[in-house]
XYZ file of C-alpha atoms in Angstrom:
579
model
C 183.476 90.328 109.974
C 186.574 90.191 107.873
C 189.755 92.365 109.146
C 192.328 94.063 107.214
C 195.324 92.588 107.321
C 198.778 93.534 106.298
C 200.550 90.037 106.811
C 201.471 87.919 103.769
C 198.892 84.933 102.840
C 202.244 82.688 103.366
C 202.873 83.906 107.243
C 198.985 83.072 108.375
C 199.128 80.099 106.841
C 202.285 78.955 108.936
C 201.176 80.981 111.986
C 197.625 78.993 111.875
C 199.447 75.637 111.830
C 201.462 76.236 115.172
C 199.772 76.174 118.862
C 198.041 79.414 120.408
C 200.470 79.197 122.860
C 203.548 79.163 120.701
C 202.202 81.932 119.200
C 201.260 84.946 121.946
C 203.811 85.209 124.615
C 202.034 86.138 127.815
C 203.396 89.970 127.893
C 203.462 90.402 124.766
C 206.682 92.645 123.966
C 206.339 95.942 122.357
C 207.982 99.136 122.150
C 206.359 102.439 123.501
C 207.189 105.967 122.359
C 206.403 109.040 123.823
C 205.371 111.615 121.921
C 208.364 114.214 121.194
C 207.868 117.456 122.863
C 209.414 120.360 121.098
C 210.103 123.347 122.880
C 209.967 126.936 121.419
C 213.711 127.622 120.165
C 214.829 124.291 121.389
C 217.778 123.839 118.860
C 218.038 120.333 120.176
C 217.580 117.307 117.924
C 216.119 113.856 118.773
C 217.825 111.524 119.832
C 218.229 108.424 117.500
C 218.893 104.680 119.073
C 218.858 101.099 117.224
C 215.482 99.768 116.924
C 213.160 102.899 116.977
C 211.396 103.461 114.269
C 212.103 106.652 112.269
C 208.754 108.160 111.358
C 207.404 110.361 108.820
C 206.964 113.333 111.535
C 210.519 112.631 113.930
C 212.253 112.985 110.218
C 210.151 116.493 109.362
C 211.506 117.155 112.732
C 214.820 116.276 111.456
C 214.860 118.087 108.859
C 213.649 121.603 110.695
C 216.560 121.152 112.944
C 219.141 121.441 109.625
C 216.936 124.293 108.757
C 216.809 126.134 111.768
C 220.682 125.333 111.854
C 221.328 126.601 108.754
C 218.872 129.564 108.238
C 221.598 132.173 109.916
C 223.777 131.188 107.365
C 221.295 131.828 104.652
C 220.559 135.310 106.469
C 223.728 136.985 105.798
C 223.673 135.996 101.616
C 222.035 138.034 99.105
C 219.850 135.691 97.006
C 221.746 134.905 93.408
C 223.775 133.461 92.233
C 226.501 132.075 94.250
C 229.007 130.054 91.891
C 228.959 128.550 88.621
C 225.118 127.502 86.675
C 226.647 128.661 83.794
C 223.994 128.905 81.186
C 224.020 128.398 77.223
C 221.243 126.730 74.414
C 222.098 124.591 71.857
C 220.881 123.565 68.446
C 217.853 125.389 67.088
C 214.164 125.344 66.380
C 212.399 122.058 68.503
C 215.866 120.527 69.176
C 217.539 123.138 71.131
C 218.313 122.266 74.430
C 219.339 123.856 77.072
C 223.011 123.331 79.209
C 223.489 124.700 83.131
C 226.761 124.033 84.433
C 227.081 122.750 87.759
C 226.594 125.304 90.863
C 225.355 126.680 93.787
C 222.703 129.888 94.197
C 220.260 131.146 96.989
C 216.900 131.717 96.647
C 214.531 134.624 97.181
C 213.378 132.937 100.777
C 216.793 131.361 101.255
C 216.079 128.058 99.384
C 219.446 126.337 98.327
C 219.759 125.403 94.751
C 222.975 123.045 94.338
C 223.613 121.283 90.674
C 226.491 119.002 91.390
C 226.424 117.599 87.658
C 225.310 119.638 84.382
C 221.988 119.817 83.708
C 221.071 119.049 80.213
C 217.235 119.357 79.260
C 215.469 119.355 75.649
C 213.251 122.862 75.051
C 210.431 121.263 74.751
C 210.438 119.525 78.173
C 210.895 122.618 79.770
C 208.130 124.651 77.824
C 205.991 121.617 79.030
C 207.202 122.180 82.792
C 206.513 126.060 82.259
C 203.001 125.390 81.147
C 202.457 123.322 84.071
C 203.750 125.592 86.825
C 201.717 128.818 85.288
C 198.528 126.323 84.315
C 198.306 128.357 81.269
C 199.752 127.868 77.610
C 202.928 129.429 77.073
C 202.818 133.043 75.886
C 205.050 134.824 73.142
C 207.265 137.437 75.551
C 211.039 137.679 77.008
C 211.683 135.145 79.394
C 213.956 134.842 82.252
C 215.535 130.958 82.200
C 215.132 130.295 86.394
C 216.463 127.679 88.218
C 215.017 126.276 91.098
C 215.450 123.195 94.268
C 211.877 120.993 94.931
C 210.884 117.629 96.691
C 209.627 115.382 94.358
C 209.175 111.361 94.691
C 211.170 109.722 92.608
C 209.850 106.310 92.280
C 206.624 105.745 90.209
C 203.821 104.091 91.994
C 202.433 102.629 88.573
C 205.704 100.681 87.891
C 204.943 97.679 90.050
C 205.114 94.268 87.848
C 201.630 93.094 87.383
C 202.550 89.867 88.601
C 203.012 90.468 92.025
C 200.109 92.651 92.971
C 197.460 94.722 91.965
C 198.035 98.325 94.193
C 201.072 98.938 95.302
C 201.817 98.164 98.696
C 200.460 101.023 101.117
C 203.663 99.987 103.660
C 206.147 101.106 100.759
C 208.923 103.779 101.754
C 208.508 106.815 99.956
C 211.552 107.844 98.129
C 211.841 111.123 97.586
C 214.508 113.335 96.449
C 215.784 117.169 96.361
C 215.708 117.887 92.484
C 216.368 120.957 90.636
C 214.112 122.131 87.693
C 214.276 124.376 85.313
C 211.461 127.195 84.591
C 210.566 130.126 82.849
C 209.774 133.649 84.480
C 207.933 135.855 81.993
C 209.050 139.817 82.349
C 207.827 141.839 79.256
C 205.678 140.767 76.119
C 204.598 144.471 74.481
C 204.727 144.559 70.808
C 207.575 147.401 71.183
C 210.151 145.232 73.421
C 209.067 142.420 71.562
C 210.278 144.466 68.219
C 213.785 145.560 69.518
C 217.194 144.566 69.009
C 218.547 141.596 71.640
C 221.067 144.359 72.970
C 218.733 147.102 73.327
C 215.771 144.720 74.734
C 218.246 143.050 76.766
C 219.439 146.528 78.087
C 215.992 147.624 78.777
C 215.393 144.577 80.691
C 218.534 144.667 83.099
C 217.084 148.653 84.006
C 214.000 147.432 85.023
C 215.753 144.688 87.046
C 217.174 147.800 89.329
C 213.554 148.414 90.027
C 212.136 145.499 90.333
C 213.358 142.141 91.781
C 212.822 139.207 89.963
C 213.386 136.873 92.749
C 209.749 135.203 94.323
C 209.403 133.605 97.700
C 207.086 130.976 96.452
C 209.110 129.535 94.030
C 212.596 130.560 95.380
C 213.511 130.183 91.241
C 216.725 131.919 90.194
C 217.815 133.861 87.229
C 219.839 132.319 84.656
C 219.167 134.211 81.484
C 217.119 136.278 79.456
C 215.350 134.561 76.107
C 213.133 135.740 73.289
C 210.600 133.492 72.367
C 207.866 133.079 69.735
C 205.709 130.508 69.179
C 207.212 128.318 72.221
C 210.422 128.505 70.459
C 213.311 130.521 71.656
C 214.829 133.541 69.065
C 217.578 134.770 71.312
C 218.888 133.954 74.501
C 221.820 136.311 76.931
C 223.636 134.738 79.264
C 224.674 138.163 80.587
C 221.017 139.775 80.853
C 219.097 139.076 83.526
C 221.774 136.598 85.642
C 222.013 138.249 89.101
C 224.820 136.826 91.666
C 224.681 136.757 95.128
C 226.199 140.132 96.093
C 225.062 143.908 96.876
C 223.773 146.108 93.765
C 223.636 142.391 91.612
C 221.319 144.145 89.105
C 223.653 147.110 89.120
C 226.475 144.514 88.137
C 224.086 142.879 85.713
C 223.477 145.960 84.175
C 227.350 146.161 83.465
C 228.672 143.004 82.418
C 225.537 143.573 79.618
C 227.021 146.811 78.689
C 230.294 145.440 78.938
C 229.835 142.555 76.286
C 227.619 144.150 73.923
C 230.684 147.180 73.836
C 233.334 144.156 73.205
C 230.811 143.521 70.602
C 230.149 146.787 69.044
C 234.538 147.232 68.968
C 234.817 143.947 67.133
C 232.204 144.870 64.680
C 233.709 148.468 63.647
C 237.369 148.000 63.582
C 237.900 150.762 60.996
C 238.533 154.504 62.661
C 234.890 156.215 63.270
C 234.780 159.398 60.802
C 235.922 162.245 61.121
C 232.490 164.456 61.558
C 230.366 162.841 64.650
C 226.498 161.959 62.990
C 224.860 160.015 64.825
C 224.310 160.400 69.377
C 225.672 157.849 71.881
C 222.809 155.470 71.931
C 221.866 155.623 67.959
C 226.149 154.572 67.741
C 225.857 151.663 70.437
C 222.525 150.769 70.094
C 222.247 151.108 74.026
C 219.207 153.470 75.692
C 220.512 153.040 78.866
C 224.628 152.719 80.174
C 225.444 151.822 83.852
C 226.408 154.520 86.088
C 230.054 153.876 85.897
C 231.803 151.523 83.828
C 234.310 151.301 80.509
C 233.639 153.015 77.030
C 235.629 152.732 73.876
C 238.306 154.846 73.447
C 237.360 155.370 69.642
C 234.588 156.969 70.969
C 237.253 160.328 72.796
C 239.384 162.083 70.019
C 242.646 164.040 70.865
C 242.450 163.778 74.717
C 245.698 166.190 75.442
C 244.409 168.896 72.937
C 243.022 172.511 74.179
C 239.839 171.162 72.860
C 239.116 167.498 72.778
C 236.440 166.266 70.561
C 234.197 163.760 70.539
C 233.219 160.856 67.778
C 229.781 161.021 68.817
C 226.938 163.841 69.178
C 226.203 164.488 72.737
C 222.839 165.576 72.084
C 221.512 166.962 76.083
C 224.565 165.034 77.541
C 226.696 167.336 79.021
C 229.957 165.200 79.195
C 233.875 166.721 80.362
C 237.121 165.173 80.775
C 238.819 164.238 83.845
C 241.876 161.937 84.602
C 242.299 159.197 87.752
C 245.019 156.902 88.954
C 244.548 153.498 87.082
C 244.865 152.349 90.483
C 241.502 153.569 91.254
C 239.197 152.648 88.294
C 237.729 149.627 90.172
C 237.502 151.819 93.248
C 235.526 154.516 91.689
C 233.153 152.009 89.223
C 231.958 149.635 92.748
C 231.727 153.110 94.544
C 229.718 154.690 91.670
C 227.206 151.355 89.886
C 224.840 151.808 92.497
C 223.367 155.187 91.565
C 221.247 153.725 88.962
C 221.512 153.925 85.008
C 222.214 156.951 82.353
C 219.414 157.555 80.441
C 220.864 158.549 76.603
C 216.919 158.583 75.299
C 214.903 160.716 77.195
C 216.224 164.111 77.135
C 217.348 164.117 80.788
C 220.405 166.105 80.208
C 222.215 163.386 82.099
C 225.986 164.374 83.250
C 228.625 161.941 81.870
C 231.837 162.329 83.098
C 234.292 160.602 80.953
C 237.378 159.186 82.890
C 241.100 158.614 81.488
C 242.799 155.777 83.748
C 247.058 157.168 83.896
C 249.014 155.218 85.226
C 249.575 155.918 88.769
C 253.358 157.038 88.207
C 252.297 159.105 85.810
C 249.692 160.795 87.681
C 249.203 164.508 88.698
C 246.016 166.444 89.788
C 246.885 169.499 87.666
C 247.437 166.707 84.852
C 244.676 168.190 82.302
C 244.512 172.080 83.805
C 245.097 174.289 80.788
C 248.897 175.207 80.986
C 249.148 179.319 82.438
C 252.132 181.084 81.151
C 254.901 180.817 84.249
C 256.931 184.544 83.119
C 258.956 184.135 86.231
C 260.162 180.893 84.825
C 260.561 182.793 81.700
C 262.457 185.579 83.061
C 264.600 182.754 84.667
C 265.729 180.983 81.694
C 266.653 184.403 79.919
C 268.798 184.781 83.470
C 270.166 181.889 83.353
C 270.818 181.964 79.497
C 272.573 185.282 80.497
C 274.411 183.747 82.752
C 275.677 181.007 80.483
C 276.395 183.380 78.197
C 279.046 185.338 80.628
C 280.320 182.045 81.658
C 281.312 180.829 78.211
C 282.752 184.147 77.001
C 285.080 183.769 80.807
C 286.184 179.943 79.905
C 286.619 181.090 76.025
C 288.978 184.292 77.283
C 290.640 182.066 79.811
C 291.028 179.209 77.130
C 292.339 182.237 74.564
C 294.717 183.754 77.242
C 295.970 180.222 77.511
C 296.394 177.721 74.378
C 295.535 180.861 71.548
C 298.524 180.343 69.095
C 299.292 177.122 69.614
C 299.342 174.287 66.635
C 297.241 171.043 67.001
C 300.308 169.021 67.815
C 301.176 171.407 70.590
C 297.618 171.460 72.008
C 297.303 167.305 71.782
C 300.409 166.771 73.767
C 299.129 169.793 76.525
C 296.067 167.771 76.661
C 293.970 171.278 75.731
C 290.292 170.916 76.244
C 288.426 171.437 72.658
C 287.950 175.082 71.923
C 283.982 175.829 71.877
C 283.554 177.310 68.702
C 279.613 178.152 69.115
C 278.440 179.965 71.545
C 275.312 179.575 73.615
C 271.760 180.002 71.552
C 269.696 183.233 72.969
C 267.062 181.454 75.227
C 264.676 182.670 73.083
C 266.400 180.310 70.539
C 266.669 177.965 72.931
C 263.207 177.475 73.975
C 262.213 177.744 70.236
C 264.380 174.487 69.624
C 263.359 172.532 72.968
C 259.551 172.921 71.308
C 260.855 172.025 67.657
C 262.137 168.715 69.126
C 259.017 167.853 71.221
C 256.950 168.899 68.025
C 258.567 165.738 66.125
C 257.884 163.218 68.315
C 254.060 164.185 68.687
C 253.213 162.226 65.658
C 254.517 160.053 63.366
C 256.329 161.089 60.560
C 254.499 160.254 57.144
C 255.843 157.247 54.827
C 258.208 158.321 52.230
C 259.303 161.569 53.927
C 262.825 161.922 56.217
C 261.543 164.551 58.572
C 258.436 165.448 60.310
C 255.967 167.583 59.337
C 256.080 170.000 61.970
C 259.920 170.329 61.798
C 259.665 173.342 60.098
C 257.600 175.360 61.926
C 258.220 178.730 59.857
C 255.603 176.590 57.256
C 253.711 174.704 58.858
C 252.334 176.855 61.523
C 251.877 175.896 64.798
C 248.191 175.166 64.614
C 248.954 171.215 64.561
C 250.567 171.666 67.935
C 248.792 171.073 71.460
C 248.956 173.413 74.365
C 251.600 175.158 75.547
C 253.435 174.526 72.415
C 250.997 176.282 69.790
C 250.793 179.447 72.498
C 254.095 179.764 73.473
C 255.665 180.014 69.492
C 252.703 182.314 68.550
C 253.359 184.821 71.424
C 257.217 184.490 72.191
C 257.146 185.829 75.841
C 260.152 189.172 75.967
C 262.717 189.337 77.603
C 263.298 190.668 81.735
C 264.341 194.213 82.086
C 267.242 193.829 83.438
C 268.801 191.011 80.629
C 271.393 192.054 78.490
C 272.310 190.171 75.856
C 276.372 189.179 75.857
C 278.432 189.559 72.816
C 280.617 186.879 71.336
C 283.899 188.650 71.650
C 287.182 187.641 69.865
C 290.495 187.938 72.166
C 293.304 189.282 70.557
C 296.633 188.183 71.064
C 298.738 185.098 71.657
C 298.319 183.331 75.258
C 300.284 182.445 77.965
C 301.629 179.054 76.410
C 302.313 180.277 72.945
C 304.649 183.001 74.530
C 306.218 180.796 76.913
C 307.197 178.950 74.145
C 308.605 181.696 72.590
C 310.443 182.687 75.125
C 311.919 179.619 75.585
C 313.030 180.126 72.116
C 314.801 183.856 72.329
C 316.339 181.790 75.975
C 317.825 179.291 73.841
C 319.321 181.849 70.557
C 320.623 184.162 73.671
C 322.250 181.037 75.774
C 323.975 179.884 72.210
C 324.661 183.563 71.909
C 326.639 183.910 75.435
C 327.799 180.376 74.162
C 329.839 181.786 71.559
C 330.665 185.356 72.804
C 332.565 182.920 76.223
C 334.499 180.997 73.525
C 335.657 184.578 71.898
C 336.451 185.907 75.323
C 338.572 182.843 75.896
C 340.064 182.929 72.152
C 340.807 186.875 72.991
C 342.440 185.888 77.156
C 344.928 183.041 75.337
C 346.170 185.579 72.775
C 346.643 188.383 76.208
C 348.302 185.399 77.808
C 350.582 184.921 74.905
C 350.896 188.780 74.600
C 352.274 189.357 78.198
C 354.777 186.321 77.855
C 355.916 188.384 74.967
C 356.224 191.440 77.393
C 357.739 189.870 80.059
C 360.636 188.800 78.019
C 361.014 192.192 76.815
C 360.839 193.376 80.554
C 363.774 191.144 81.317
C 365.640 192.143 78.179
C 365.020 195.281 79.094
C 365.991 195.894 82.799
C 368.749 193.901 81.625
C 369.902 197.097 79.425
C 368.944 199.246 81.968
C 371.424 198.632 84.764
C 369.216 195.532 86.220
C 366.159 197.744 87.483
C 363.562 194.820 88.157
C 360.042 194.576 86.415
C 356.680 193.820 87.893
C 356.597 190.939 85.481
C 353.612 192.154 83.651
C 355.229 194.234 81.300
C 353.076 197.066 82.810
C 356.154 198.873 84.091
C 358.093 198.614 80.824
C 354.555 200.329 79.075
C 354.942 203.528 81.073
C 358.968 203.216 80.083
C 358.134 203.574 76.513
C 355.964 206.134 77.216
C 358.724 208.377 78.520
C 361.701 206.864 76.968
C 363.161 208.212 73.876
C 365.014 205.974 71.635
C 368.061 206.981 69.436
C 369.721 205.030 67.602
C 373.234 204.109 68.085
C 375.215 204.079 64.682
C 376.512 201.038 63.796
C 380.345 200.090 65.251
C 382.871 197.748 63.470
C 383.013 194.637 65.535
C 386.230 195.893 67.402
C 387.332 192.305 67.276
């Protein structure tokens, strides 16, 4: 009876040429291997040595050690994906083909899907692959593009040469290899979805993504896409719908990067202002049924914010939507802390609460920022108070500065280094206030092209209807003044000051000094002619006393006054010279 044989024709014939003895040792060598026993839990691995063989079942075993290793790793990751597999089609009809980038996700039942190069397959290679996993010719529906790992064998059994043998050799080392494949997921296929727009199909899709998972176990394929496609040919694909990362609430975030781009869309295709009278409701205007719970809108879409009444460019149908303000600071906060609590329904009459949010910046910030403004009357009462006292402190500097410098010329008030003279005198606070909203009116808007002043400078014409709160209120209903104010005259002082009649007096000093000036040199003119006068006396004293028998004078001539005053003089009559 013939034996199978797995020895080359060549070997017999040299092993039938040589002795018997030559040929079978006498204990014959060999190799025994126990069988390895694996204990429950035993996270221990075989041990490998040179020369034993490594069999089909000691590498399974292998290869359940690196999963049990690496299955608590896989535990603590959402499945999704992880990094990169970005996805995009190119060219159209049967030669589009589709692009993944290179990246790593998780599976539904932890399966590892790693791309270390970009994947580049023709469409209809993977609507043939499709066919083949479902058994079943492709239907017309909306797709998701998946992405999943598998074991295949990589080397064809029927490429063995002809030549060398017939069957390939049953000792052959299977080579097999992780691969990742490409698939299709079908999600919807009703005539209605099938009819909508990508955006709103796409939207509708990503809400039923929150309620159902699109991840399966079996396959362990994951999302890369959504895609339209008819007659085994795709229409439409989004990158954005239906691609789920690895993280908490991932159809939540789906949901919102959707939103997000179709938005960026919807700006870029209506640059011009939206009109003035809203006509059409939130989703008609986006062409969204559904928004995420929290997330960015136009601003187009909010008119005049910091009026009493803001309005919006959009009918709100059984929305009931208000206005509140946050710290830009906290905008991410509040839309992670908010996605989760599922989508706003615009379509079905839910009377849904939107809550429209205005990021300030954080500086900026107050709690009371959009409170109506209430009318403060003690601050009112304290500006008219403190306008009074203003008021009685100019009129007290302009009666000291009056008392002081009044009379004087320029010159004179330049070289005293005179602060300027105040001509006007403090406005009324009503006045005041009036003017401190004037000025904030003008720089509310703009001024139109081809005029010099702004339109609401003149608010005895234009009304204050154009102005926002507390502007418009406060000019329509001037608040009165406290009992106790009393308006303060603008007096006049009379009268020259101190300075001016210093000056003067300096003056009259000066005309009376020159005046005592002179008078001295008359008094000394008037003592030199006395002086000259008693000389004269004297001499007549000492003529005198001489013809009186030698009485003595005082020297003053004094003595010979109260002579004369007594003395009577007769003449003598003339006498002949005797001689």
């Amino acid at each position: 009876m013939a034996t199978l044989s797995f020895i080359p024709p060549g070997l017999l014939a040299a092993l039938a040429s040589r002795p018997a003895a030559a040929l079978l040792p006498r204990t014959p060598p060999s190799i025994r291997l126990h069988e390895p026993q694996r204990r429950p839990d035993d996270p221990r691995r075989i041990n490998l040595f040179p020369g034993r063989a490594l069999g089909e079942r000691e590498f399974e075993r292998l290869q359940a050690y690196v999963d049990d290793r690496i299955a608590p790793l896989l535990a603590s990751l959402a499945p999704g994906i992880v990094e990169g597999l970005a996805c995009a089609l190119f060219g159209t009809g049967t030669d589009t083909r589709v692009r993944v980038g290179p990246g790593l996700a998780v599976g539904a039942a932890g399966q590892l899907v790693r791309l270390f190069y970009p994947l580049d397959q023709a469409w209809s290679e993977l609507v043939a692959q499709a066919e083949r996993d479902q058994d079943a010719p492709l239907r017309d529906g909306l797709f998701l593009l998946t992405i999943r790992s598998a074991v295949e064998e990589i080397d064809d059994a029927t490429a063995a040469e002809p030549c060398t043998r017939s069957e390939p050799d049953p000792l052959r080392e299977r080579r097999i290899e992780t691969v990742s494949l490409l698939g299709l997921q079908r999600i919807a296929g009703s005539p209605r979805m099938m009819a909508m727009p990508q955006a709103r199909a796409a939207n509708r899709i990503g809400v039923r993504l929150l309620r159902e998972s699109p991840f399966r176990a079996d396959s362990g394929g994951v999302p890369l896409g959504l895609a339209k496609i008819v007659g085994k040919l795709p229409v439409w694909f989004d990158a954005c719908a239906g691609r789920l990362l690895a993280e908490p609430d991932a159809a939540a975030h789906s949901l919102l990067a959707h939103a997000v781009a179709t938005l960026e869309t919807w700006q870029r295709a209506h640059p011009a202002p939206l009109p003035a009278v809203a006509t059409q409701t939130l989703d008609e205007l986006l062409g969204l049924d559904f928004l995420p719970a929290a997330g960015p809108l136009p601003a187009a879409l909010l008119r005049d914010p910091a009026a009493r009444s803001p309005s919006l460019a959009f009918l709100p149908g059984d929305l009931r939507v208000e206005l509140a303000p946050v710290p830009a600071g906290t905008v991410e906060e509040v839309v992670v802390g908010e996605l989760g609590r599922g989508p706003v329904d615009l379509i079905h009459g839910l009377g849904e609460h939107l809550r429209l949010l205005l990021a300030i910046p954080d500086l900026d910030y107050r709690r009371d920022l959009f409170d109506l403004p209430q009318r403060d009357t003690r601050l009112e009462d304290e500006l008219f108070r403190r306008g009074e006292r203003a008021a009685h402190a100019y009129q007290a500097w302009k009666a000291r500065w009056y008392a002081l410098f009044h009379g004087l010329s320029g010159a004179q008030l330049e070289a005293l280094r005179a602060p300027v003279l105040l001509t006007k005198a403090p406005p009324e606070p009503g006045q005041y206030r009036t003017k401190l909203v004037t000025d904030r009116a003008k720089t509310l808007r703009p001024a139109p092209q081809g005029t010099t002043s702004h339109p609401l400078a003149d608010l005895a014409t234009e009304g204050t209807a154009a102005l926002p709160e507390p502007y418009a209120s406060h000019l329509a209903d001037p608040p009165p003044a406290p009992d106790d104010y009393q308006p303060v005259p603008d007096i006049q002082p009379a009268g020259n000051g101190l300075l001016h009649r210093r000056e003067a007096l300096r003056a009259d000093i000066r005309h009376l000094e020159a005046a005592l000036d002179k008078s001295f040199r008359l008094l000394e003119e008037v003592g030199d002619f006395l002086g000259l006068q008693r000389q004269q006396l004297d001499a007549l004293t000492v003529s005198f006393s001489t013809l009186a028998g030698g009485v003595p004078g005082d020297g003053l001539g004094s003595q010979l006054v109260r002579w004369t005053a007594k003395a009577n003089f007769v003449p003598k009559p003339p006498t002949e010279n005797p001689s």
